Short mmCIF file of C-alpha atoms (C1' of nucleotides) in Angstrom, two decimals:
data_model
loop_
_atom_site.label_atom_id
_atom_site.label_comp_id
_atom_site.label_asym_id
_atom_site.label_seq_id
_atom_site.Cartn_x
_atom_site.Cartn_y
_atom_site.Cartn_z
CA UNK A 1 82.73 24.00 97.94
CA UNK A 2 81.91 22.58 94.84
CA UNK A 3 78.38 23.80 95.22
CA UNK A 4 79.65 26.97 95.04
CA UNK A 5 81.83 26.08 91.84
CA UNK A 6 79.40 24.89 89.70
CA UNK A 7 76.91 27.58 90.85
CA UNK A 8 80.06 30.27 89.22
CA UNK A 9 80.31 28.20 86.58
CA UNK A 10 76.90 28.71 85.30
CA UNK A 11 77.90 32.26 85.03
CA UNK A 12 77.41 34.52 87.63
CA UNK A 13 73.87 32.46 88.77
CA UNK A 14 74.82 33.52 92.56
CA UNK A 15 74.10 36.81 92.09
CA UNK A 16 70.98 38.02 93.84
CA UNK A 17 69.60 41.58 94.13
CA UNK A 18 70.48 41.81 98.04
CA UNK A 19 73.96 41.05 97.32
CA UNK A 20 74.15 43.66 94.67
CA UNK A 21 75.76 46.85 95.94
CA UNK A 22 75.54 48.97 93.09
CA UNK A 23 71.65 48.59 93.30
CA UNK A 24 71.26 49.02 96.82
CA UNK A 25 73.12 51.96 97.06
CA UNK A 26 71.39 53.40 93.87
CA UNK A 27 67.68 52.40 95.65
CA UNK A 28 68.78 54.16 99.22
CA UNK A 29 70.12 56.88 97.75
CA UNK A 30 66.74 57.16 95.75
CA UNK A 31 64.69 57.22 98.81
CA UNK A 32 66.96 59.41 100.65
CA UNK A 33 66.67 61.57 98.16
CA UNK A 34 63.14 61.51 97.25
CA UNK A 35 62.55 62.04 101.36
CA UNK A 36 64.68 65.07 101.60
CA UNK A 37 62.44 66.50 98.42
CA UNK A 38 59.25 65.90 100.49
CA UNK A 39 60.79 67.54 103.73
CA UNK A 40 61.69 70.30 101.45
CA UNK A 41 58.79 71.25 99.69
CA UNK A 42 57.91 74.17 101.67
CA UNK A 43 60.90 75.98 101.09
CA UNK A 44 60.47 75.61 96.80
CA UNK A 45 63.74 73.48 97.05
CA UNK A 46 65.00 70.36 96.66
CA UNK A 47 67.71 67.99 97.15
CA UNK A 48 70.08 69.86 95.11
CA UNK A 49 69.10 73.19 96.10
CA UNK A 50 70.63 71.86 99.58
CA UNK A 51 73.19 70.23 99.09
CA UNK A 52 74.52 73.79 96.75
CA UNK A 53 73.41 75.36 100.14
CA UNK A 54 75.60 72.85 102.03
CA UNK A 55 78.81 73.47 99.96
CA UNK A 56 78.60 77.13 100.11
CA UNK A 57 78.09 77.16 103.78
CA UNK A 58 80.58 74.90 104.59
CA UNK A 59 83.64 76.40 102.64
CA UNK A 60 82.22 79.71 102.84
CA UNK A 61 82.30 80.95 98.84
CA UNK A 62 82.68 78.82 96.04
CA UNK A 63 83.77 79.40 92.48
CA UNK A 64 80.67 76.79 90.55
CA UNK A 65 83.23 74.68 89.48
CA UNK A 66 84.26 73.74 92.40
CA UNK A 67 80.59 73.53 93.20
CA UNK A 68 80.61 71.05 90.57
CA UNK A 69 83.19 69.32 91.69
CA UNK A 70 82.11 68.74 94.69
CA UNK A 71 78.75 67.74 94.17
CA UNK A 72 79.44 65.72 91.17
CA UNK A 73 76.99 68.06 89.27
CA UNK A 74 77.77 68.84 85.82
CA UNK A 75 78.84 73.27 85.06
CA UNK A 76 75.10 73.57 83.24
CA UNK A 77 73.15 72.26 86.15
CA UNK A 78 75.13 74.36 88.34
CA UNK A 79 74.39 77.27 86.26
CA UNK A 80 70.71 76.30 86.65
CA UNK A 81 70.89 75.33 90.56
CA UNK A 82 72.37 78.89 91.37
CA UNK A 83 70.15 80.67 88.61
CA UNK A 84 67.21 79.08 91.00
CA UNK A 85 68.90 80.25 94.47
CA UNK A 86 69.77 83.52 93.45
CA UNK A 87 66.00 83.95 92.30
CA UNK A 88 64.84 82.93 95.40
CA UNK A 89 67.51 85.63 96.98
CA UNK A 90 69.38 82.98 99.03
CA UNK A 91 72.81 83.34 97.24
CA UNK A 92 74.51 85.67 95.68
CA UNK A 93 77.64 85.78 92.72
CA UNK A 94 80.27 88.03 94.14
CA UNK A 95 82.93 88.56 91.89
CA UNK A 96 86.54 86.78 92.12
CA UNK A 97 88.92 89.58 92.88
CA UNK A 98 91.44 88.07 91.26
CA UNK A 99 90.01 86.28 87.84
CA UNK A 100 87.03 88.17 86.47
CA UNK A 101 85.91 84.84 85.08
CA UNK A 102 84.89 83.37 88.32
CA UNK A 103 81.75 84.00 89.79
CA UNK A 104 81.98 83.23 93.80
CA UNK A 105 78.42 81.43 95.31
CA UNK A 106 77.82 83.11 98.68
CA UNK A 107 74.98 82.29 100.87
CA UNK A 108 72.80 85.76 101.90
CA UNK A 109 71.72 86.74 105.25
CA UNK A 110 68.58 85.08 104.29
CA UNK A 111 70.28 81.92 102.49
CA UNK A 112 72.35 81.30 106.05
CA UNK A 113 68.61 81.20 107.68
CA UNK A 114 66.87 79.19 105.23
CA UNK A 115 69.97 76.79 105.10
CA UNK A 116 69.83 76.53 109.05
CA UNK A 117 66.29 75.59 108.91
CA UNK A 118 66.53 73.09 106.20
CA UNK A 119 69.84 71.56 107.91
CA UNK A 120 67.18 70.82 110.85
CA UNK A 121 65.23 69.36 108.27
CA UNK A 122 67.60 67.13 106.82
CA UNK A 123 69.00 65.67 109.74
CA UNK A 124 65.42 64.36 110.83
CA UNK A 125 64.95 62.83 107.15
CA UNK A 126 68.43 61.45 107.74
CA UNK A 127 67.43 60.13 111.21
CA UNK A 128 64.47 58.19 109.55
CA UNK A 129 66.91 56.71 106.86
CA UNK A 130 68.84 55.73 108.79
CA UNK A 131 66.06 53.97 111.22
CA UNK A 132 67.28 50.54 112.51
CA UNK A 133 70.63 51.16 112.13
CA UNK A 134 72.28 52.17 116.14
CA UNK A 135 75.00 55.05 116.61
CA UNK A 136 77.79 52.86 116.05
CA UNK A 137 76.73 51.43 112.67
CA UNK A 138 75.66 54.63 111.44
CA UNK A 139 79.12 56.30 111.72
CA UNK A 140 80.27 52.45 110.19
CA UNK A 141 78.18 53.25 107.37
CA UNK A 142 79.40 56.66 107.03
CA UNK A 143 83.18 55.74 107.05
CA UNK A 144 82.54 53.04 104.84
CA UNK A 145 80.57 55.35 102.06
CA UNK A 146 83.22 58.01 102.38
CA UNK A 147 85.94 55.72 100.99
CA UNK A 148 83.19 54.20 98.29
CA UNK A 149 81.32 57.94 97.07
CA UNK A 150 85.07 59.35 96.11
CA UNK B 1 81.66 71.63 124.39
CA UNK B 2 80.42 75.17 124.84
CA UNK B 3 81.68 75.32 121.03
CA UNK B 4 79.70 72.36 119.89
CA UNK B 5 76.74 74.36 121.54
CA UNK B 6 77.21 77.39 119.48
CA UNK B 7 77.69 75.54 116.50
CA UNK B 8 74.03 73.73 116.67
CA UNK B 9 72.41 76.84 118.06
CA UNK B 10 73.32 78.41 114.59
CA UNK B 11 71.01 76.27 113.25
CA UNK B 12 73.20 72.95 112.24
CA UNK B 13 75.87 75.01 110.72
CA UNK B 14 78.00 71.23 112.00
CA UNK B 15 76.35 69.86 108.38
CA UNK B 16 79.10 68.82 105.70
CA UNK B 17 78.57 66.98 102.65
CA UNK B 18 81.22 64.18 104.06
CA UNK B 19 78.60 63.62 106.94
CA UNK B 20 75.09 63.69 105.21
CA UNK B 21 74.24 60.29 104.19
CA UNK B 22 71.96 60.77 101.66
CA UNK B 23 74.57 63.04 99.55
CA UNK B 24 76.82 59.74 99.96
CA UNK B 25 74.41 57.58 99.20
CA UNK B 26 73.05 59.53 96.11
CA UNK B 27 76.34 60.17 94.68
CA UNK B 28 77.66 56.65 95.22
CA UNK B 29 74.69 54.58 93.85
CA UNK B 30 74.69 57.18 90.68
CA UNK B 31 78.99 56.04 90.03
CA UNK B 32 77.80 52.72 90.02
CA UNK B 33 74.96 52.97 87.59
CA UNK B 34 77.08 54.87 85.88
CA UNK B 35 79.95 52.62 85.94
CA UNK B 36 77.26 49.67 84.75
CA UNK B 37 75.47 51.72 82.22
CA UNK B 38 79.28 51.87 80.63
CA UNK B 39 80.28 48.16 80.93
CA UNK B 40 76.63 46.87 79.74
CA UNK B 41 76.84 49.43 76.60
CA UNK B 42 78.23 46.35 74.69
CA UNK B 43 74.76 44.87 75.18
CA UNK B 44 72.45 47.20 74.20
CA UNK B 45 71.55 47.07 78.13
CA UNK B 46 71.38 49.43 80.83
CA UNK B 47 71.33 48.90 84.34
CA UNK B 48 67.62 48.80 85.08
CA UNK B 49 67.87 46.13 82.62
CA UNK B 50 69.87 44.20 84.24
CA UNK B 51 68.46 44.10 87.26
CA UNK B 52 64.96 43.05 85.85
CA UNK B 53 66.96 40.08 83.99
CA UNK B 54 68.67 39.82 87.36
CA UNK B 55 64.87 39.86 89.38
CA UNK B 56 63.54 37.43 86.63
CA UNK B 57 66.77 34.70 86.85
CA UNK B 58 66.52 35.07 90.85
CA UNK B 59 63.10 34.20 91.18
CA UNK B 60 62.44 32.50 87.72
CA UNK B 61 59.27 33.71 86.43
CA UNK B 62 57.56 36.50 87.95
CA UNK B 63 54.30 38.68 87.43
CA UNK B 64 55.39 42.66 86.37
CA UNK B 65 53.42 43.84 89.56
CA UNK B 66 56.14 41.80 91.97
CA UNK B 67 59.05 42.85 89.60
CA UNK B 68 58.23 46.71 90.12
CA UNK B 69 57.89 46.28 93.79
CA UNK B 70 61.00 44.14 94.31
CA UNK B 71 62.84 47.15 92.03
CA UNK B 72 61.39 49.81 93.43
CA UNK B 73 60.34 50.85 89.83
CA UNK B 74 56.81 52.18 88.67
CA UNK B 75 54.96 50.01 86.67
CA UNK B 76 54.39 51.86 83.80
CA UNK B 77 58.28 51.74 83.78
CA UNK B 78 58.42 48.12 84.57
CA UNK B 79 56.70 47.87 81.37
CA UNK B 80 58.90 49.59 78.72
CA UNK B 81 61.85 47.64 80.46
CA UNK B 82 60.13 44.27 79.47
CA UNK B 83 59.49 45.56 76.21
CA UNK B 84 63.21 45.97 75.46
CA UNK B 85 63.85 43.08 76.97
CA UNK B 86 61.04 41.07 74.98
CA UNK B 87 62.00 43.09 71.83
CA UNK B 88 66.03 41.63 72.16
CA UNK B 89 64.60 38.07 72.60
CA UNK B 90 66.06 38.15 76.46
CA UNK B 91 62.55 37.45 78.36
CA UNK B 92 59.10 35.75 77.65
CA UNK B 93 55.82 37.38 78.52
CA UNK B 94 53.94 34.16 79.92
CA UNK B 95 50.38 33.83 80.90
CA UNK B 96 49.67 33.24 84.37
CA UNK B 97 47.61 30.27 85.10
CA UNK B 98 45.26 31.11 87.51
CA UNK B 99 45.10 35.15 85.95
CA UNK B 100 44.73 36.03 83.05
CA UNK B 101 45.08 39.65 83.81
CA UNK B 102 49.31 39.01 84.95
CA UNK B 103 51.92 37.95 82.69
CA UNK B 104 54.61 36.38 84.23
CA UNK B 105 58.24 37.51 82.89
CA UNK B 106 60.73 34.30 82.24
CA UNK B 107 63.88 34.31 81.04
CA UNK B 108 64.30 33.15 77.42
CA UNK B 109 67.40 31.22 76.45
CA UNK B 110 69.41 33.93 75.10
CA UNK B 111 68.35 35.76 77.78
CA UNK B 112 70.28 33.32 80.45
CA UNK B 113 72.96 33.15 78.27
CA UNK B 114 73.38 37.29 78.22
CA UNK B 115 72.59 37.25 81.91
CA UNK B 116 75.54 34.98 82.80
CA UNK B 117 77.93 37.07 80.96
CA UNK B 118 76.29 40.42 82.40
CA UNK B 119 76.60 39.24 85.95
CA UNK B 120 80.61 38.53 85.18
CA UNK B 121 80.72 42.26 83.91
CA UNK B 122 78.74 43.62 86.62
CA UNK B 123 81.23 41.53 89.42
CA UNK B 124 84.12 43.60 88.16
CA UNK B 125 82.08 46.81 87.75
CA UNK B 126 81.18 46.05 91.41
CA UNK B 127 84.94 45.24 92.47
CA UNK B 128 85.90 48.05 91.01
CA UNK B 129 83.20 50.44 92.97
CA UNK B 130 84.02 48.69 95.86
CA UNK B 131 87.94 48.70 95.17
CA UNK B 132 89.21 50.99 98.38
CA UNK B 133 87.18 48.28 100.32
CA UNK B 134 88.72 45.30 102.02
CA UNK B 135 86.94 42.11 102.15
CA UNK B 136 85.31 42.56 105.84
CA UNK B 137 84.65 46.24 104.92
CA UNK B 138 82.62 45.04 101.83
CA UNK B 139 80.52 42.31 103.78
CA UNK B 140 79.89 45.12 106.35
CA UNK B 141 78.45 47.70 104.32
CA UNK B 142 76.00 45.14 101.96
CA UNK B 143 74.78 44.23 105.39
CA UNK B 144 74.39 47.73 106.52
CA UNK B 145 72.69 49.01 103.00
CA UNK B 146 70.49 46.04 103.40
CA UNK B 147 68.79 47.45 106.06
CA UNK B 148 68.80 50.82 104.83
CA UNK B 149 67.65 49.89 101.63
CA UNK B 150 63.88 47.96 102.92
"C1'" DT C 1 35.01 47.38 93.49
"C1'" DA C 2 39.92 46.33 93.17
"C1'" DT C 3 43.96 44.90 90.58
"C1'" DT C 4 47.22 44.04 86.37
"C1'" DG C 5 48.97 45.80 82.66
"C1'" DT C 6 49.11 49.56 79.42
"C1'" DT C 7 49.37 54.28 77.20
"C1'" DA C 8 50.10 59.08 77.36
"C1'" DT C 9 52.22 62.75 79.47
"C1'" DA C 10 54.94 65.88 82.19
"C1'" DC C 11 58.69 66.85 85.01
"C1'" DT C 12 63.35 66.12 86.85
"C1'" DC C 13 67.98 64.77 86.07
"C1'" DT C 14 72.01 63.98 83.31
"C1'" DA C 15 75.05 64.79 79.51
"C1'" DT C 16 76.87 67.06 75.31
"C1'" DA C 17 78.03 70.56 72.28
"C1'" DA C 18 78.70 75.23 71.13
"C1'" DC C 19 79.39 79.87 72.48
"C1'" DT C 20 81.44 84.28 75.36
"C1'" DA C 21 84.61 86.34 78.08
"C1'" DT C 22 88.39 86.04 80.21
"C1'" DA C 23 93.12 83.93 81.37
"C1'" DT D 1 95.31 77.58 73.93
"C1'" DA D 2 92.83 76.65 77.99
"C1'" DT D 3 89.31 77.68 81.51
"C1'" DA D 4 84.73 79.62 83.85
"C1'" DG D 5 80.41 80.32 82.96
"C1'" DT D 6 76.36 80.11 79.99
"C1'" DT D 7 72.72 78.47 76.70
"C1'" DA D 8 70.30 75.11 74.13
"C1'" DT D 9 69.03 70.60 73.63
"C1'" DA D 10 68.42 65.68 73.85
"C1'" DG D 11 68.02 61.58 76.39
"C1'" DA D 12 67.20 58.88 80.60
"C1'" DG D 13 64.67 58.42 84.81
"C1'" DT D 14 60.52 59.25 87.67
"C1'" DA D 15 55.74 60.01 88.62
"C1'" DT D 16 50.71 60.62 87.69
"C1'" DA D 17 46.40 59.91 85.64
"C1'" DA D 18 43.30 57.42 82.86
"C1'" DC D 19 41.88 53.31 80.53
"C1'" DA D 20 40.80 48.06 79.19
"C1'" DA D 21 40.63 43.52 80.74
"C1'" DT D 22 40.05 40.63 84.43
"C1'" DA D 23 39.39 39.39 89.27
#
DNA sequence: TATTGTTATACTCTATAACTATA
DNA sequence: TATAGTTATAGAGTATAACAATA
């Protein structure tokens, strides 16, 4: 106990990279990241790219600010993320019928297929991230980054 | 069942952001740089230079080659960081003594003096990430991210 | 030959401000 | 007045290659 005291009272001395949770989740989220770029390579996208793919498919139509939202991507780089998919012809803007300011992100036939195929993709990269964790702590970890990534 | 079935033979159409842990990951780690980046403005530090003064206190004296590898940061990065660092009077660039290629970087005095009060600022920054977290939950995940984070 | 530190460089990502067209 | 999308731009972060000094 007053080990631990003085150790405070030099000012913070107990802190220790492994015990830092702000850099570990900063340093697996790199790598996660950086392995879903590799796995994606083929298909000119990256992280991003999916995850806009991921949104769209999952709600079915976004306005890109709720894309934004969502993703915690800032209006510009959605601008630029879409720009990129539409390009590629795996999304398309469909107007808002109701506010002609809105521009609605909606995966193509083709998006739908590229997205399925990268999904596969992703979950494998996810399997390897996840490595030595077992079923049970994975969907720990999960819960527990839910509450954290609000 | 038969409905999970479907759903996977569509090509993992089951994917949502709220299940893909490098999205959570990703977007957690970046609030908490973020959040640091903020709270360290003060100092005329961000968080990668934090962590080096955090590396450096830890260990007390090591070469550039083991800080970029305990970071994960490239060492051409590793050394612009130290030349901030160096350049604010917070770390020394001492010789090795059996190479006189490596430079070992110590912590000046001012530097364990801005350290202390950096750590107390990145505890709340951390308690604040954390925040939805209950003590048991918090222990939990560091020990989870630990893994993931090798 | 291999490694440590360094410089230069390019690319990605993030963030801000200013503009347009609509509401 | 406020909001959705857009453009331009600057800064931070990441990654690669090439080099000097030393092992």
């Amino acid at each position: 106990m007053s080990i631990v005291v003085a150790l405070t009272d030099r000012g913070g001395a107990i802190a220790t990279l492994d015990s830092d949770a702000g850099f570990l989740l900063a340093r697996a989220g790199g790598r996660a990241i950086r392995a879903l770029n590799r796995a994606l390579e083929p298909f000119g996208l990256r992280s991003r790219h999916y995850t806009v793919l991921l949104a769209a498919a999952e709600h079915g139509g976004l306005s890109q600010r709720e894309l934004g939202d969502l993703l915690g991507v800032d209006p510009s780089a959605v601008v630029a993320l879409v720009d990129d998919l539409q390009r590629a012809g795996l999304v398309r803007r469909d107007p808002h019928p109701d506010d002609r300011r809105t521009r609605l992100v909606v995966l193509t036939e083709a998006g739908t297929e590229v997205f399925g195929r990268a999904a596969e993709l992703a979950a494998k990269v996810e399997d390897e991230t996840l490595g030595p964790l077992g079923p049970d702590e994975r969907a720990a970890l999960l819960g527990l980054l839910r509450r954290v990534a609000r």
